[in-house]
Amino acid sequence: MITLLGAFILLIIGYFVYSKVVEKVFGIDDSKKTPAYTEQDGMDYVPLSSWKGSLIQLINIAGTGPIFGALMGALYGPVAFIWIVVGSIFAGAVHDYFSGMLSVKHKGEQFPSIVGRYLGNGVKAFVNVLSIVLMILVAAAFTASPAQLISSISPISFTMALLLVFCYFILVAVLPINKIIAKIYPLLGVILIFMAAAIAVALMFDGKAIPNITLENLHPGELPIWPLLMVTITCGAISGFHATQSPIVAKTLQKESDGRKVFYGAMIGEGAIALIWAAAGMTFFGGTAGLQDALALGGPAGVVNDISTSLLGTMGGVLAIICVILLPVTTGDTALRSSRMLLSDMLSRFLKFEGKAKIFLVTGIVSVPTFLLATIDYSFLWRYVGWTNQLSATIMLWTATVFLLNHRKFHWICGLPAIFMTGVAGTYIFYAPEGFQLSYGISLVIGTIITIIVIIWYIRKIIQAHKLKNTPTIKAA
């Protein structure tokens, strides 16, 4: 109990204190018109209030991520609390703030274009492909999971449920942001927050002891904490998927000072939700072994239903269904919308026409592989989301680091978490089942070597910045 309350307090302090540090380092100017006004098109660039933008951002980046991921991460024990809190404050929220505000700074540019400005066109080309693959994987995974649940609780077949969900995805991808997203998502954001808060209150009065902090690895399968925990809990700590979603809301910001509430604040909110569900997973089933058994029996969706129904009764059951059906849908549809924007930017030199014809054409191109992937095993898809997700986060942090170096600003706020995430991504891919499947020891050595090489590059950039301190900018790598 004390650990959970302390974790909440730290997240609150992180928002009210560290977010202001991050905002000051970035440098905002409310006298400048945002892209919502300078590029206003009635489709993607539409001014929205900060409260609405915050709730849309929360739903875009969250979905079931901070619930399912936190439950899987809870298998490691209370050490997951540390990663959620530290990751959210110093890595995830910083990542989200810079991915959103750099998009605002550059007229609502997408993630790959921002990367290209600061890390060069070679990295941009790689990130273009990586981002579209990630978006398609996420959209496919979040088409399949709600379709599976719909077919299990109704007479609708899986194929028909898949088609219904996917038709909705396409509708959201091609309609103006203020038609569906701006109207429905704030309400879903409130539901997500209410559900988490209700679970937290019920958990505290349930009589079961919420585990206190320990660094001990309690995973029943004896899987290593590093780097698996950091890839298991992504949306509740740091997620590269957010870098592809933040530009959606960046196109709607009314003023630059809204960025702290919308981007940094939404990530802190997501961290709080992850904390609640990690604590619920560890507590409700009497420890990590019980949680593992429950996950094996009913999967994350079944665990959410068990916890919600037992703690909140009938209302909990209804909220659980909303959670595991509607929330994945809200992530999948914006993932498809993002992939439409990304591919549209990539093909801009070939597709000289604009307007609805281009929107429908590009949406159709990304829809075909998304739908086909949605028909295969959901767990298989999700394994490949994890690493591409954290690699994207690493690249975004390095992009922000170079931006700060270029502008003679305190680059360490992005550089240090970028180094950490380099180690995570560099180690995980060599150890993971979906990667090279090398031994843990060899994977650690390779990951360390990769991290050292990147640190050397970083030091060279710092030295270059000091040598060129009298020049207005530093040429991007």
PDB file of N, CA and C in Angstrom, residues 92-165:
ATOM      1  N   GLY A  92       9.506   8.278 -20.739  1.00  0.00           N
ATOM      2  CA  GLY A  92       8.292   8.268 -21.539  1.00  0.00           C
ATOM      3  C   GLY A  92       7.665   9.636 -21.742  1.00  0.00           C
ATOM      4  N   ALA A  93       7.485  10.385 -20.671  1.00  0.00           N
ATOM      5  CA  ALA A  93       6.849  11.697 -20.792  1.00  0.00           C
ATOM      6  C   ALA A  93       7.755  12.689 -21.526  1.00  0.00           C
ATOM      7  N   VAL A  94       9.061  12.573 -21.323  1.00  0.00           N
ATOM      8  CA  VAL A  94      10.018  13.414 -22.059  1.00  0.00           C
ATOM      9  C   VAL A  94       9.955  13.071 -23.546  1.00  0.00           C
ATOM     10  N   HIS A  95       9.950  11.784 -23.847  1.00  0.00           N
ATOM     11  CA  HIS A  95       9.833  11.300 -25.226  1.00  0.00           C
ATOM     12  C   HIS A  95       8.569  11.847 -25.889  1.00  0.00           C
ATOM     13  N   ASP A  96       7.443  11.731 -25.188  1.00  0.00           N
ATOM     14  CA  ASP A  96       6.167  12.167 -25.755  1.00  0.00           C
ATOM     15  C   ASP A  96       6.125  13.679 -25.944  1.00  0.00           C
ATOM     16  N   TYR A  97       6.698  14.409 -24.978  1.00  0.00           N
ATOM     17  CA  TYR A  97       6.693  15.869 -25.080  1.00  0.00           C
ATOM     18  C   TYR A  97       7.492  16.321 -26.301  1.00  0.00           C
ATOM     19  N   PHE A  98       8.671  15.777 -26.470  1.00  0.00           N
ATOM     20  CA  PHE A  98       9.505  16.214 -27.594  1.00  0.00           C
ATOM     21  C   PHE A  98       8.951  15.728 -28.930  1.00  0.00           C
ATOM     22  N   SER A  99       8.385  14.533 -28.979  1.00  0.00           N
ATOM     23  CA  SER A  99       7.817  14.066 -30.245  1.00  0.00           C
ATOM     24  C   SER A  99       6.631  14.939 -30.645  1.00  0.00           C
ATOM     25  N   GLY A 100       5.858  15.390 -29.652  1.00  0.00           N
ATOM     26  CA  GLY A 100       4.737  16.268 -29.950  1.00  0.00           C
ATOM     27  C   GLY A 100       5.163  17.690 -30.270  1.00  0.00           C
ATOM     28  N   MET A 101       6.056  18.249 -29.461  1.00  0.00           N
ATOM     29  CA  MET A 101       6.431  19.653 -29.636  1.00  0.00           C
ATOM     30  C   MET A 101       7.352  19.879 -30.840  1.00  0.00           C
ATOM     31  N   LEU A 102       8.164  18.900 -31.180  1.00  0.00           N
ATOM     32  CA  LEU A 102       8.955  19.033 -32.411  1.00  0.00           C
ATOM     33  C   LEU A 102       8.043  18.971 -33.628  1.00  0.00           C
ATOM     34  N   SER A 103       6.961  18.237 -33.536  1.00  0.00           N
ATOM     35  CA  SER A 103       5.975  18.234 -34.613  1.00  0.00           C
ATOM     36  C   SER A 103       5.303  19.601 -34.711  1.00  0.00           C
ATOM     37  N   VAL A 104       4.963  20.187 -33.565  1.00  0.00           N
ATOM     38  CA  VAL A 104       4.384  21.535 -33.558  1.00  0.00           C
ATOM     39  C   VAL A 104       5.370  22.528 -34.161  1.00  0.00           C
ATOM     40  N   LYS A 105       6.625  22.404 -33.789  1.00  0.00           N
ATOM     41  CA  LYS A 105       7.668  23.325 -34.261  1.00  0.00           C
ATOM     42  C   LYS A 105       7.838  23.254 -35.774  1.00  0.00           C
ATOM     43  N   HIS A 106       7.623  22.072 -36.340  1.00  0.00           N
ATOM     44  CA  HIS A 106       7.843  21.875 -37.772  1.00  0.00           C
ATOM     45  C   HIS A 106       6.534  21.607 -38.514  1.00  0.00           C
ATOM     46  N   LYS A 107       5.526  22.409 -38.235  1.00  0.00           N
ATOM     47  CA  LYS A 107       4.276  22.434 -38.978  1.00  0.00           C
ATOM     48  C   LYS A 107       3.524  21.098 -38.986  1.00  0.00           C
ATOM     49  N   GLY A 108       3.602  20.381 -37.881  1.00  0.00           N
ATOM     50  CA  GLY A 108       2.848  19.137 -37.762  1.00  0.00           C
ATOM     51  C   GLY A 108       3.482  17.961 -38.473  1.00  0.00           C
ATOM     52  N   GLU A 109       4.790  18.004 -38.668  1.00  0.00           N
ATOM     53  CA  GLU A 109       5.472  16.919 -39.370  1.00  0.00           C
ATOM     54  C   GLU A 109       5.327  15.589 -38.643  1.00  0.00           C
ATOM     55  N   GLN A 110       5.373  14.515 -39.430  1.00  0.00           N
ATOM     56  CA  GLN A 110       5.316  13.174 -38.888  1.00  0.00           C
ATOM     57  C   GLN A 110       6.674  12.775 -38.310  1.00  0.00           C
ATOM     58  N   PHE A 111       6.670  11.715 -37.503  1.00  0.00           N
ATOM     59  CA  PHE A 111       7.856  11.215 -36.821  1.00  0.00           C
ATOM     60  C   PHE A 111       9.066  11.023 -37.749  1.00  0.00           C
ATOM     61  N   PRO A 112       8.953  10.338 -38.899  1.00  0.00           N
ATOM     62  CA  PRO A 112      10.128  10.138 -39.751  1.00  0.00           C
ATOM     63  C   PRO A 112      10.720  11.438 -40.288  1.00  0.00           C
ATOM     64  N   SER A 113       9.869  12.397 -40.608  1.00  0.00           N
ATOM     65  CA  SER A 113      10.366  13.678 -41.129  1.00  0.00           C
ATOM     66  C   SER A 113      11.153  14.429 -40.060  1.00  0.00           C
ATOM     67  N   ILE A 114      10.669  14.359 -38.818  1.00  0.00           N
ATOM     68  CA  ILE A 114      11.385  15.003 -37.711  1.00  0.00           C
ATOM     69  C   ILE A 114      12.738  14.334 -37.513  1.00  0.00           C
ATOM     70  N   VAL A 115      12.759  13.002 -37.564  1.00  0.00           N
ATOM     71  CA  VAL A 115      14.014  12.252 -37.435  1.00  0.00           C
ATOM     72  C   VAL A 115      14.987  12.668 -38.534  1.00  0.00           C
ATOM     73  N   GLY A 116      14.502  12.786 -39.758  1.00  0.00           N
ATOM     74  CA  GLY A 116      15.358  13.164 -40.879  1.00  0.00           C
ATOM     75  C   GLY A 116      16.011  14.519 -40.695  1.00  0.00           C
ATOM     76  N   ARG A 117      15.313  15.447 -40.067  1.00  0.00           N
ATOM     77  CA  ARG A 117      15.867  16.784 -39.843  1.00  0.00           C
ATOM     78  C   ARG A 117      17.116  16.750 -38.962  1.00  0.00           C
ATOM     79  N   TYR A 118      17.137  15.839 -37.993  1.00  0.00           N
ATOM     80  CA  TYR A 118      18.195  15.870 -36.983  1.00  0.00           C
ATOM     81  C   TYR A 118      19.162  14.683 -37.046  1.00  0.00           C
ATOM     82  N   LEU A 119      18.727  13.576 -37.617  1.00  0.00           N
ATOM     83  CA  LEU A 119      19.610  12.411 -37.709  1.00  0.00           C
ATOM     84  C   LEU A 119      19.960  12.049 -39.145  1.00  0.00           C
ATOM     85  N   GLY A 120      19.433  12.777 -40.104  1.00  0.00           N
ATOM     86  CA  GLY A 120      19.814  12.567 -41.494  1.00  0.00           C
ATOM     87  C   GLY A 120      18.806  11.744 -42.283  1.00  0.00           C
ATOM     88  N   ASN A 121      18.910  11.818 -43.606  1.00  0.00           N
ATOM     89  CA  ASN A 121      17.944  11.156 -44.480  1.00  0.00           C
ATOM     90  C   ASN A 121      18.055   9.639 -44.463  1.00  0.00           C
ATOM     91  N   GLY A 122      19.261   9.115 -44.183  1.00  0.00           N
ATOM     92  CA  GLY A 122      19.424   7.671 -44.107  1.00  0.00           C
ATOM     93  C   GLY A 122      18.593   7.081 -42.985  1.00  0.00           C
ATOM     94  N   VAL A 123      18.677   7.709 -41.818  1.00  0.00           N
ATOM     95  CA  VAL A 123      17.879   7.258 -40.669  1.00  0.00           C
ATOM     96  C   VAL A 123      16.397   7.500 -40.934  1.00  0.00           C
ATOM     97  N   LYS A 124      16.085   8.607 -41.618  1.00  0.00           N
ATOM     98  CA  LYS A 124      14.692   8.901 -41.958  1.00  0.00           C
ATOM     99  C   LYS A 124      14.090   7.793 -42.803  1.00  0.00           C
ATOM    100  N   ALA A 125      14.830   7.319 -43.807  1.00  0.00           N
ATOM    101  CA  ALA A 125      14.328   6.257 -44.678  1.00  0.00           C
ATOM    102  C   ALA A 125      14.052   4.985 -43.877  1.00  0.00           C
ATOM    103  N   PHE A 126      14.973   4.673 -42.964  1.00  0.00           N
ATOM    104  CA  PHE A 126      14.791   3.491 -42.117  1.00  0.00           C
ATOM    105  C   PHE A 126      13.575   3.650 -41.216  1.00  0.00           C
ATOM    106  N   VAL A 127      13.433   4.832 -40.613  1.00  0.00           N
ATOM    107  CA  VAL A 127      12.326   5.078 -39.684  1.00  0.00           C
ATOM    108  C   VAL A 127      10.988   5.112 -40.422  1.00  0.00           C
ATOM    109  N   ASN A 128      10.985   5.578 -41.666  1.00  0.00           N
ATOM    110  CA  ASN A 128       9.756   5.542 -42.455  1.00  0.00           C
ATOM    111  C   ASN A 128       9.216   4.125 -42.545  1.00  0.00           C
ATOM    112  N   VAL A 129      10.096   3.204 -42.904  1.00  0.00           N
ATOM    113  CA  VAL A 129       9.699   1.800 -43.028  1.00  0.00           C
ATOM    114  C   VAL A 129       9.333   1.235 -41.661  1.00  0.00           C
ATOM    115  N   LEU A 130      10.193   1.499 -40.651  1.00  0.00           N
ATOM    116  CA  LEU A 130       9.954   0.992 -39.297  1.00  0.00           C
ATOM    117  C   LEU A 130       8.610   1.477 -38.760  1.00  0.00           C
ATOM    118  N   SER A 131       8.302   2.756 -38.963  1.00  0.00           N
ATOM    119  CA  SER A 131       7.074   3.333 -38.424  1.00  0.00           C
ATOM    120  C   SER A 131       5.836   2.743 -39.087  1.00  0.00           C
ATOM    121  N   ILE A 132       5.886   2.590 -40.402  1.00  0.00           N
ATOM    122  CA  ILE A 132       4.731   2.035 -41.100  1.00  0.00           C
ATOM    123  C   ILE A 132       4.522   0.578 -40.700  1.00  0.00           C
ATOM    124  N   VAL A 133       5.618  -0.177 -40.584  1.00  0.00           N
ATOM    125  CA  VAL A 133       5.510  -1.567 -40.126  1.00  0.00           C
ATOM    126  C   VAL A 133       4.902  -1.619 -38.725  1.00  0.00           C
ATOM    127  N   LEU A 134       5.378  -0.739 -37.830  1.00  0.00           N
ATOM    128  CA  LEU A 134       4.850  -0.706 -36.465  1.00  0.00           C
ATOM    129  C   LEU A 134       3.372  -0.354 -36.470  1.00  0.00           C
ATOM    130  N   MET A 135       2.984   0.650 -37.257  1.00  0.00           N
ATOM    131  CA  MET A 135       1.580   1.054 -37.309  1.00  0.00           C
ATOM    132  C   MET A 135       0.690  -0.074 -37.830  1.00  0.00           C
ATOM    133  N   ILE A 136       1.152  -0.747 -38.873  1.00  0.00           N
ATOM    134  CA  ILE A 136       0.361  -1.844 -39.439  1.00  0.00           C
ATOM    135  C   ILE A 136       0.241  -2.993 -38.445  1.00  0.00           C
ATOM    136  N   LEU A 137       1.336  -3.309 -37.752  1.00  0.00           N
ATOM    137  CA  LEU A 137       1.305  -4.365 -36.742  1.00  0.00           C
ATOM    138  C   LEU A 137       0.344  -4.018 -35.607  1.00  0.00           C
ATOM    139  N   VAL A 138       0.422  -2.770 -35.127  1.00  0.00           N
ATOM    140  CA  VAL A 138      -0.461  -2.339 -34.034  1.00  0.00           C
ATOM    141  C   VAL A 138      -1.917  -2.360 -34.487  1.00  0.00           C
ATOM    142  N   ALA A 139      -2.180  -1.808 -35.672  1.00  0.00           N
ATOM    143  CA  ALA A 139      -3.557  -1.787 -36.179  1.00  0.00           C
ATOM    144  C   ALA A 139      -4.092  -3.197 -36.358  1.00  0.00           C
ATOM    145  N   ALA A 140      -3.241  -4.096 -36.872  1.00  0.00           N
ATOM    146  CA  ALA A 140      -3.665  -5.483 -37.075  1.00  0.00           C
ATOM    147  C   ALA A 140      -3.931  -6.171 -35.743  1.00  0.00           C
ATOM    148  N   ALA A 141      -3.017  -5.994 -34.790  1.00  0.00           N
ATOM    149  CA  ALA A 141      -3.180  -6.614 -33.475  1.00  0.00           C
ATOM    150  C   ALA A 141      -4.432  -6.106 -32.775  1.00  0.00           C
ATOM    151  N   PHE A 142      -4.702  -4.796 -32.920  1.00  0.00           N
ATOM    152  CA  PHE A 142      -5.862  -4.221 -32.259  1.00  0.00           C
ATOM    153  C   PHE A 142      -7.132  -4.304 -33.101  1.00  0.00           C
ATOM    154  N   THR A 143      -7.044  -4.966 -34.248  1.00  0.00           N
ATOM    155  CA  THR A 143      -8.249  -5.395 -34.955  1.00  0.00           C
ATOM    156  C   THR A 143      -8.619  -6.782 -34.469  1.00  0.00           C
ATOM    157  N   ALA A 144      -7.613  -7.630 -34.344  1.00  0.00           N
ATOM    158  CA  ALA A 144      -7.840  -9.033 -33.992  1.00  0.00           C
ATOM    159  C   ALA A 144      -8.359  -9.209 -32.568  1.00  0.00           C
ATOM    160  N   SER A 145      -7.763  -8.512 -31.587  1.00  0.00           N
ATOM    161  CA  SER A 145      -8.133  -8.758 -30.182  1.00  0.00           C
ATOM    162  C   SER A 145      -9.581  -8.403 -29.872  1.00  0.00           C
ATOM    163  N   PRO A 146     -10.100  -7.224 -30.265  1.00  0.00           N
ATOM    164  CA  PRO A 146     -11.520  -6.974 -29.976  1.00  0.00           C
ATOM    165  C   PRO A 146     -12.451  -7.868 -30.790  1.00  0.00           C
ATOM    166  N   ALA A 147     -12.027  -8.223 -32.014  1.00  0.00           N
ATOM    167  CA  ALA A 147     -12.855  -9.108 -32.837  1.00  0.00           C
ATOM    168  C   ALA A 147     -12.993 -10.481 -32.182  1.00  0.00           C
ATOM    169  N   GLN A 148     -11.903 -10.962 -31.579  1.00  0.00           N
ATOM    170  CA  GLN A 148     -11.951 -12.253 -30.893  1.00  0.00           C
ATOM    171  C   GLN A 148     -12.928 -12.217 -29.734  1.00  0.00           C
ATOM    172  N   LEU A 149     -12.911 -11.132 -28.958  1.00  0.00           N
ATOM    173  CA  LEU A 149     -13.813 -11.033 -27.809  1.00  0.00           C
ATOM    174  C   LEU A 149     -15.260 -10.892 -28.262  1.00  0.00           C
ATOM    175  N   ILE A 150     -15.509 -10.070 -29.300  1.00  0.00           N
ATOM    176  CA  ILE A 150     -16.872  -9.898 -29.812  1.00  0.00           C
ATOM    177  C   ILE A 150     -17.451 -11.242 -30.241  1.00  0.00           C
ATOM    178  N   SER A 151     -16.633 -12.035 -30.938  1.00  0.00           N
ATOM    179  CA  SER A 151     -17.120 -13.342 -31.421  1.00  0.00           C
ATOM    180  C   SER A 151     -17.344 -14.324 -30.274  1.00  0.00           C
ATOM    181  N   SER A 152     -16.621 -14.142 -29.158  1.00  0.00           N
ATOM    182  CA  SER A 152     -16.755 -15.072 -28.030  1.00  0.00           C
ATOM    183  C   SER A 152     -17.963 -14.774 -27.150  1.00  0.00           C
ATOM    184  N   ILE A 153     -18.464 -13.531 -27.175  1.00  0.00           N
ATOM    185  CA  ILE A 153     -19.591 -13.172 -26.311  1.00  0.00           C
ATOM    186  C   ILE A 153     -20.872 -12.901 -27.099  1.00  0.00           C
ATOM    187  N   SER A 154     -20.851 -13.131 -28.419  1.00  0.00           N
ATOM    188  CA  SER A 154     -22.023 -12.878 -29.255  1.00  0.00           C
ATOM    189  C   SER A 154     -22.103 -13.917 -30.369  1.00  0.00           C
ATOM    190  N   PRO A 155     -23.222 -13.969 -31.079  1.00  0.00           N
ATOM    191  CA  PRO A 155     -23.345 -14.928 -32.187  1.00  0.00           C
ATOM    192  C   PRO A 155     -22.590 -14.514 -33.446  1.00  0.00           C
ATOM    193  N   ILE A 156     -21.966 -13.340 -33.421  1.00  0.00           N
ATOM    194  CA  ILE A 156     -21.226 -12.843 -34.581  1.00  0.00           C
ATOM    195  C   ILE A 156     -19.948 -13.655 -34.753  1.00  0.00           C
ATOM    196  N   SER A 157     -19.675 -14.089 -35.966  1.00  0.00           N
ATOM    197  CA  SER A 157     -18.460 -14.860 -36.238  1.00  0.00           C
ATOM    198  C   SER A 157     -17.232 -13.976 -36.153  1.00  0.00           C
ATOM    199  N   PHE A 158     -16.059 -14.615 -35.979  1.00  0.00           N
ATOM    200  CA  PHE A 158     -14.812 -13.855 -35.895  1.00  0.00           C
ATOM    201  C   PHE A 158     -14.570 -13.060 -37.164  1.00  0.00           C
ATOM    202  N   THR A 159     -14.829 -13.675 -38.313  1.00  0.00           N
ATOM    203  CA  THR A 159     -14.602 -12.986 -39.594  1.00  0.00           C
ATOM    204  C   THR A 159     -15.497 -11.767 -39.724  1.00  0.00           C
ATOM    205  N   MET A 160     -16.765 -11.903 -39.360  1.00  0.00           N
ATOM    206  CA  MET A 160     -17.682 -10.766 -39.441  1.00  0.00           C
ATOM    207  C   MET A 160     -17.281  -9.676 -38.453  1.00  0.00           C
ATOM    208  N   ALA A 161     -16.894 -10.072 -37.231  1.00  0.00           N
ATOM    209  CA  ALA A 161     -16.446  -9.085 -36.237  1.00  0.00           C
ATOM    210  C   ALA A 161     -15.204  -8.359 -36.737  1.00  0.00           C
ATOM    211  N   LEU A 162     -14.306  -9.094 -37.376  1.00  0.00           N
ATOM    212  CA  LEU A 162     -13.093  -8.516 -37.944  1.00  0.00           C
ATOM    213  C   LEU A 162     -13.444  -7.466 -38.987  1.00  0.00           C
ATOM    214  N   LEU A 163     -14.390  -7.787 -39.833  1.00  0.00           N
ATOM    215  CA  LEU A 163     -14.815  -6.849 -40.885  1.00  0.00           C
ATOM    216  C   LEU A 163     -15.459  -5.599 -40.286  1.00  0.00           C
ATOM    217  N   LEU A 164     -16.284  -5.775 -39.252  1.00  0.00           N
ATOM    218  CA  LEU A 164     -16.939  -4.634 -38.615  1.00  0.00           C
ATOM    219  C   LEU A 164     -15.923  -3.686 -37.988  1.00  0.00           C
ATOM    220  N   VAL A 165     -14.983  -4.262 -37.240  1.00  0.00           N
ATOM    221  CA  VAL A 165     -13.949  -3.446 -36.597  1.00  0.00           C
ATOM    222  C   VAL A 165     -13.114  -2.726 -37.655  1.00  0.00           C
TER     223      VAL A 165
END
